[in-house]
XYZ file of C-alpha atoms in Angstrom:
350
model
C -0.918 148.342 36.015
C -2.848 151.497 35.942
C -1.400 155.204 37.161
C -0.652 154.828 40.931
C -2.702 157.981 42.675
C -1.916 159.876 45.402
C -4.341 161.449 48.131
C -4.077 164.297 50.113
C -6.197 164.518 53.753
C -6.559 167.998 55.786
C -7.682 168.256 58.883
C -9.319 171.446 60.159
C -6.352 172.603 62.099
C -3.780 172.595 59.484
C -2.604 168.879 59.587
C -1.844 167.561 56.098
C -1.192 163.809 55.056
C -0.539 162.224 51.807
C -1.127 158.636 51.213
C -0.504 156.434 47.892
C -2.376 153.221 46.866
C 0.842 151.423 46.730
C 1.333 149.547 49.566
C -1.247 151.923 51.076
C 1.339 153.796 52.175
C 1.804 156.796 54.299
C 3.783 159.212 51.930
C 4.000 162.702 53.813
C 2.703 164.446 57.269
C 3.044 168.164 57.772
C 2.246 169.533 60.828
C 1.789 173.072 61.670
C 4.385 174.291 64.312
C 4.684 177.710 65.415
C 3.452 179.084 62.088
C 5.304 176.851 59.955
C 5.058 173.817 58.248
C 7.228 170.587 59.285
C 7.496 167.175 57.636
C 7.904 164.989 59.978
C 7.601 161.717 57.842
C 10.493 160.169 55.661
C 9.274 159.085 52.271
C 10.184 158.450 49.054
C 9.852 160.643 45.669
C 7.283 159.525 43.576
C 4.444 156.543 44.163
C 6.296 154.062 41.835
C 9.252 153.899 44.429
C 6.782 152.760 47.193
C 6.437 149.552 45.062
C 10.023 149.014 44.873
C 11.359 150.319 48.095
C 13.886 148.390 50.246
C 12.795 150.162 53.223
C 8.971 150.210 53.930
C 8.802 153.472 54.194
C 5.248 154.507 55.309
C 4.022 151.135 53.984
C 1.641 148.908 55.456
C 2.805 145.444 56.445
C 1.128 142.258 56.398
C -0.069 139.577 56.378
C 2.638 139.492 59.539
C 4.393 142.507 60.351
C 7.965 141.987 61.602
C 9.854 138.512 61.593
C 8.994 134.546 61.329
C 11.908 131.897 62.044
C 12.664 129.922 59.742
C 9.642 131.608 56.979
C 7.288 128.719 58.529
C 4.865 127.926 60.855
C 2.321 125.358 62.302
C -1.445 125.867 62.671
C -3.944 123.263 63.309
C -1.410 120.683 63.171
C -0.463 121.642 59.221
C 3.037 123.332 58.634
C 2.926 126.134 56.096
C 6.314 127.312 54.203
C 6.429 130.942 53.991
C 8.645 133.185 51.400
C 12.040 133.484 53.207
C 13.021 137.351 52.375
C 15.568 138.024 54.837
C 17.938 134.824 54.643
C 15.780 132.033 56.314
C 12.967 134.183 57.708
C 10.123 135.972 57.021
C 10.043 139.591 57.292
C 6.927 142.020 56.935
C 5.153 139.499 54.941
C 7.421 138.622 52.526
C 8.626 139.776 48.785
C 5.050 140.455 47.691
C 3.638 141.432 51.111
C 1.417 144.096 51.385
C 3.743 146.934 50.773
C 4.209 145.419 47.190
C 0.440 145.572 46.472
C -1.711 147.771 44.453
C -4.887 148.796 47.053
C -8.062 149.644 45.753
C -9.494 152.931 46.887
C -13.396 152.183 48.577
C -14.131 155.737 50.080
C -12.416 159.245 49.872
C -13.267 162.255 51.465
C -11.457 165.577 52.592
C -10.645 163.951 55.899
C -10.721 159.965 55.275
C -9.398 157.666 52.886
C -10.137 153.810 52.639
C -8.188 151.327 50.731
C -9.148 147.811 50.497
C -6.856 144.652 49.588
C -7.703 140.998 48.972
C -4.669 138.633 49.723
C -5.486 135.151 48.007
C -4.982 131.599 49.401
C -1.544 130.938 49.543
C -0.127 134.428 49.109
C 3.290 134.583 50.200
C 2.806 130.674 51.919
C -0.387 132.125 53.879
C -3.398 129.916 53.890
C -6.762 131.557 53.783
C -8.387 134.110 51.501
C -7.683 137.642 53.413
C -9.896 140.783 52.945
C -8.198 143.634 54.272
C -9.377 146.995 54.851
C -7.615 150.067 56.072
C -8.732 153.993 56.826
C -6.648 156.826 57.716
C -8.014 159.555 58.828
C -7.000 163.046 60.030
C -8.956 165.376 62.775
C -8.383 168.198 64.983
C -6.680 168.653 67.147
C -3.799 167.553 64.659
C -4.192 163.621 64.724
C -4.136 160.689 62.434
C -5.523 157.611 63.313
C -4.659 154.331 60.811
C -7.243 151.500 61.534
C -7.067 147.794 59.958
C -9.873 145.231 59.712
C -9.254 141.472 58.454
C -11.767 138.869 57.474
C -10.557 135.383 56.283
C -12.489 131.960 55.149
C -9.704 129.901 56.750
C -7.878 129.863 60.095
C -4.359 131.895 59.436
C -1.763 134.478 60.829
C -2.778 138.158 60.815
C -0.591 140.830 62.340
C -0.696 144.284 60.246
C 0.885 147.341 61.001
C 1.994 150.863 59.653
C 5.954 151.302 59.099
C 5.940 154.775 59.065
C 9.345 156.432 59.850
C 9.295 159.999 61.769
C 11.470 162.641 62.488
C 10.005 165.162 64.268
C 12.828 167.916 63.364
C 12.212 167.507 59.571
C 14.274 165.880 57.155
C 18.242 166.082 56.846
C 18.890 165.872 60.630
C 18.875 163.011 62.542
C 17.312 161.710 65.539
C 19.638 161.191 67.838
C 18.370 164.616 70.130
C 15.123 163.268 70.323
C 13.404 162.020 73.760
C 11.807 158.781 73.497
C 9.338 157.315 75.700
C 7.982 153.733 75.829
C 5.309 152.445 77.998
C 6.882 149.003 78.326
C 8.867 147.427 81.207
C 9.996 144.324 79.391
C 11.467 143.673 75.932
C 12.413 140.807 73.847
C 16.289 140.110 73.416
C 17.269 139.205 70.118
C 19.789 136.819 68.258
C 21.817 138.688 65.484
C 20.007 137.700 63.123
C 16.470 139.969 65.007
C 14.930 136.971 65.755
C 13.536 136.920 69.520
C 15.108 134.293 71.694
C 12.296 133.474 73.666
C 12.916 135.643 77.018
C 10.855 138.648 78.087
C 13.566 140.366 79.876
C 12.898 143.656 82.361
C 14.229 146.871 80.840
C 15.506 148.225 84.035
C 19.186 149.123 83.838
C 19.337 148.387 80.407
C 20.023 150.653 77.356
C 16.236 149.400 76.514
C 15.084 151.638 79.360
C 12.597 154.227 77.708
C 9.526 154.101 80.654
C 11.494 157.686 81.184
C 11.814 160.073 78.196
C 15.431 159.371 77.114
C 17.195 160.589 74.409
C 17.882 158.119 71.692
C 21.521 159.222 71.220
C 22.013 158.719 74.899
C 20.523 155.259 74.660
C 22.212 153.845 71.661
C 26.039 155.082 73.224
C 24.684 152.553 76.289
C 23.940 149.804 73.764
C 27.264 150.290 72.070
C 29.308 150.201 75.465
C 28.270 146.864 75.862
C 29.775 145.268 73.092
C 27.042 142.886 72.158
C 25.725 142.165 68.997
C 23.486 143.619 67.497
C 24.362 147.011 68.347
C 21.293 148.616 67.554
C 17.726 149.141 68.688
C 15.385 146.999 66.434
C 13.526 144.948 69.230
C 9.988 145.066 70.301
C 8.865 146.164 73.361
C 5.923 144.497 75.835
C 3.468 147.426 76.502
C 2.405 147.322 79.880
C -1.486 147.937 79.301
C -1.931 147.945 75.815
C -5.692 148.317 76.043
C -5.693 151.037 78.590
C -5.767 154.735 78.075
C -2.080 155.904 78.396
C -0.156 155.664 74.937
C 2.509 153.187 74.152
C 4.761 155.820 73.070
C 5.781 159.132 72.858
C 8.726 161.063 70.630
C 9.809 164.655 71.402
C 11.509 166.745 69.011
C 15.203 167.743 69.684
C 14.194 171.459 69.164
C 11.452 170.804 71.920
C 8.760 172.356 69.353
C 6.958 169.277 68.754
C 5.625 165.753 70.656
C 4.102 163.021 68.742
C 2.046 160.449 71.192
C 1.153 157.333 69.887
C -1.733 155.050 71.101
C -2.251 151.384 70.496
C -4.489 148.048 71.153
C -1.628 145.817 70.162
C 0.451 144.022 72.822
C 3.677 145.132 71.152
C 5.795 147.903 69.985
C 8.716 147.610 67.695
C 11.165 150.574 67.664
C 13.793 150.720 65.249
C 16.278 153.518 65.204
C 17.261 153.661 61.400
C 20.673 152.299 61.590
C 20.374 151.092 58.022
C 18.414 153.826 56.734
C 21.117 154.913 54.171
C 20.177 152.015 52.014
C 17.220 154.122 51.199
C 16.714 156.932 48.886
C 14.966 159.954 50.467
C 12.364 162.357 48.136
C 15.437 163.924 46.275
C 16.994 160.566 45.453
C 19.789 160.687 48.043
C 20.712 158.421 50.521
C 18.578 159.130 54.171
C 20.966 159.748 56.842
C 21.864 157.033 59.233
C 19.206 157.552 61.968
C 17.381 160.191 59.833
C 14.228 158.657 61.379
C 12.793 156.161 63.483
C 9.991 153.701 63.200
C 7.374 152.791 65.982
C 5.636 150.078 64.962
C 2.736 148.776 67.196
C 1.941 144.981 66.386
C 1.833 141.308 67.617
C 4.965 140.083 68.995
C 7.568 138.884 66.283
C 7.806 135.405 65.960
C 4.721 134.515 68.200
C 3.745 131.608 65.938
C 6.695 129.909 67.580
C 6.095 130.861 71.245
C 2.723 129.787 72.621
C 3.747 130.126 75.919
C 3.841 133.649 75.773
C 0.783 135.151 77.641
C 0.455 138.378 75.262
C -2.473 137.534 72.612
C -0.861 135.852 68.890
C -1.943 136.303 65.618
C -4.348 133.577 64.667
C -7.546 134.781 62.836
C -10.552 132.167 62.031
C -13.508 132.242 59.744
C -16.236 134.401 61.503
C -13.705 136.640 63.747
C -12.712 139.963 62.384
C -9.313 141.352 63.250
C -9.179 144.907 64.206
C -6.029 146.982 65.158
C -6.247 150.855 65.457
C -3.314 153.276 65.588
C -3.440 157.210 66.503
C -1.085 159.736 66.304
C -1.439 163.089 67.919
C 0.889 166.024 67.137
C 1.357 168.288 69.843
C 3.361 171.878 69.224
C 5.125 173.265 72.399
C 2.366 175.314 73.433
C 0.431 172.235 73.651
C 2.894 169.389 74.658
C 3.445 167.906 77.668
C 6.170 168.539 79.997
C 9.793 167.398 78.817
C 9.868 165.365 82.295
C 6.589 163.028 81.534
C 4.959 163.249 78.058
C 1.452 161.603 77.839
C 1.941 161.272 81.403
C 3.881 158.318 81.467
C 6.592 158.684 83.430
C 4.268 159.701 86.756
C 3.052 156.127 86.440
C 6.327 154.247 86.065
């Protein structure tokens, strides 16, 4: 294998990101905040770490982000057995998913990086040869976009996302004082193994209600008081208007100096509060803190192949069709941040 590469992109207003061809992973995101540079993304020390990482930090995950029960699915009357890498289930595309591939760089300039990958027929059990492209772009004002595109030569499943972990207060702190808002009035309850039960439940009156900005530590404590399993936030929210202009989620730093607004066209958003991050090393090789970062992953709904009754779009891609998915991350320092009562105007709409 040739040497892995790292690429830096800069926006005109000082935002800097680093991306590696190892898993097409987003390694770093440095945001200017009131005269100081703030690293807001969790990461590993070297590009090589991204190919052997246990935590998917910054990785592009696919072919199917999140979980598929029983590591199998049926499509057009045929049953396909997938690589099972989380007990009997598959997580994030399998052991050799996109996060473990070295991607080809097809275009690079100061503001844009484009990477491509060919996933052959049978890769991790999926049918069809899939050609995938991901484009990272930075632009003013303080914006990162991550766009995915894929084409297949046979019917298959495609659900690609970015597994970036954010901590808007910077490394070495937890996220418990940060405020999260999710534009979703329903969520997917899960079994102990984090596979959806099939229900789509309202969030009102539950620890999963983030329709208004909510301190993450308070939501976690409310969940623990219920004495249910799993006692963690690793669930998918159903975005109320995924094709609209409102942001899917906003996150505000504990020091209230920085807000992240995330827009996506996906029907679901997985929020994981980083309970098991201590199993993953940081850039200095030390264990991350528990709740040292959070992942907010726009995606198709987990285990959707087993739930044709769900009204949300599925994840089947056929020859002649083009899969497209775009994520936009806008960073708003305090001078331009929405008020704490209504980040990105979502609170006024609930």
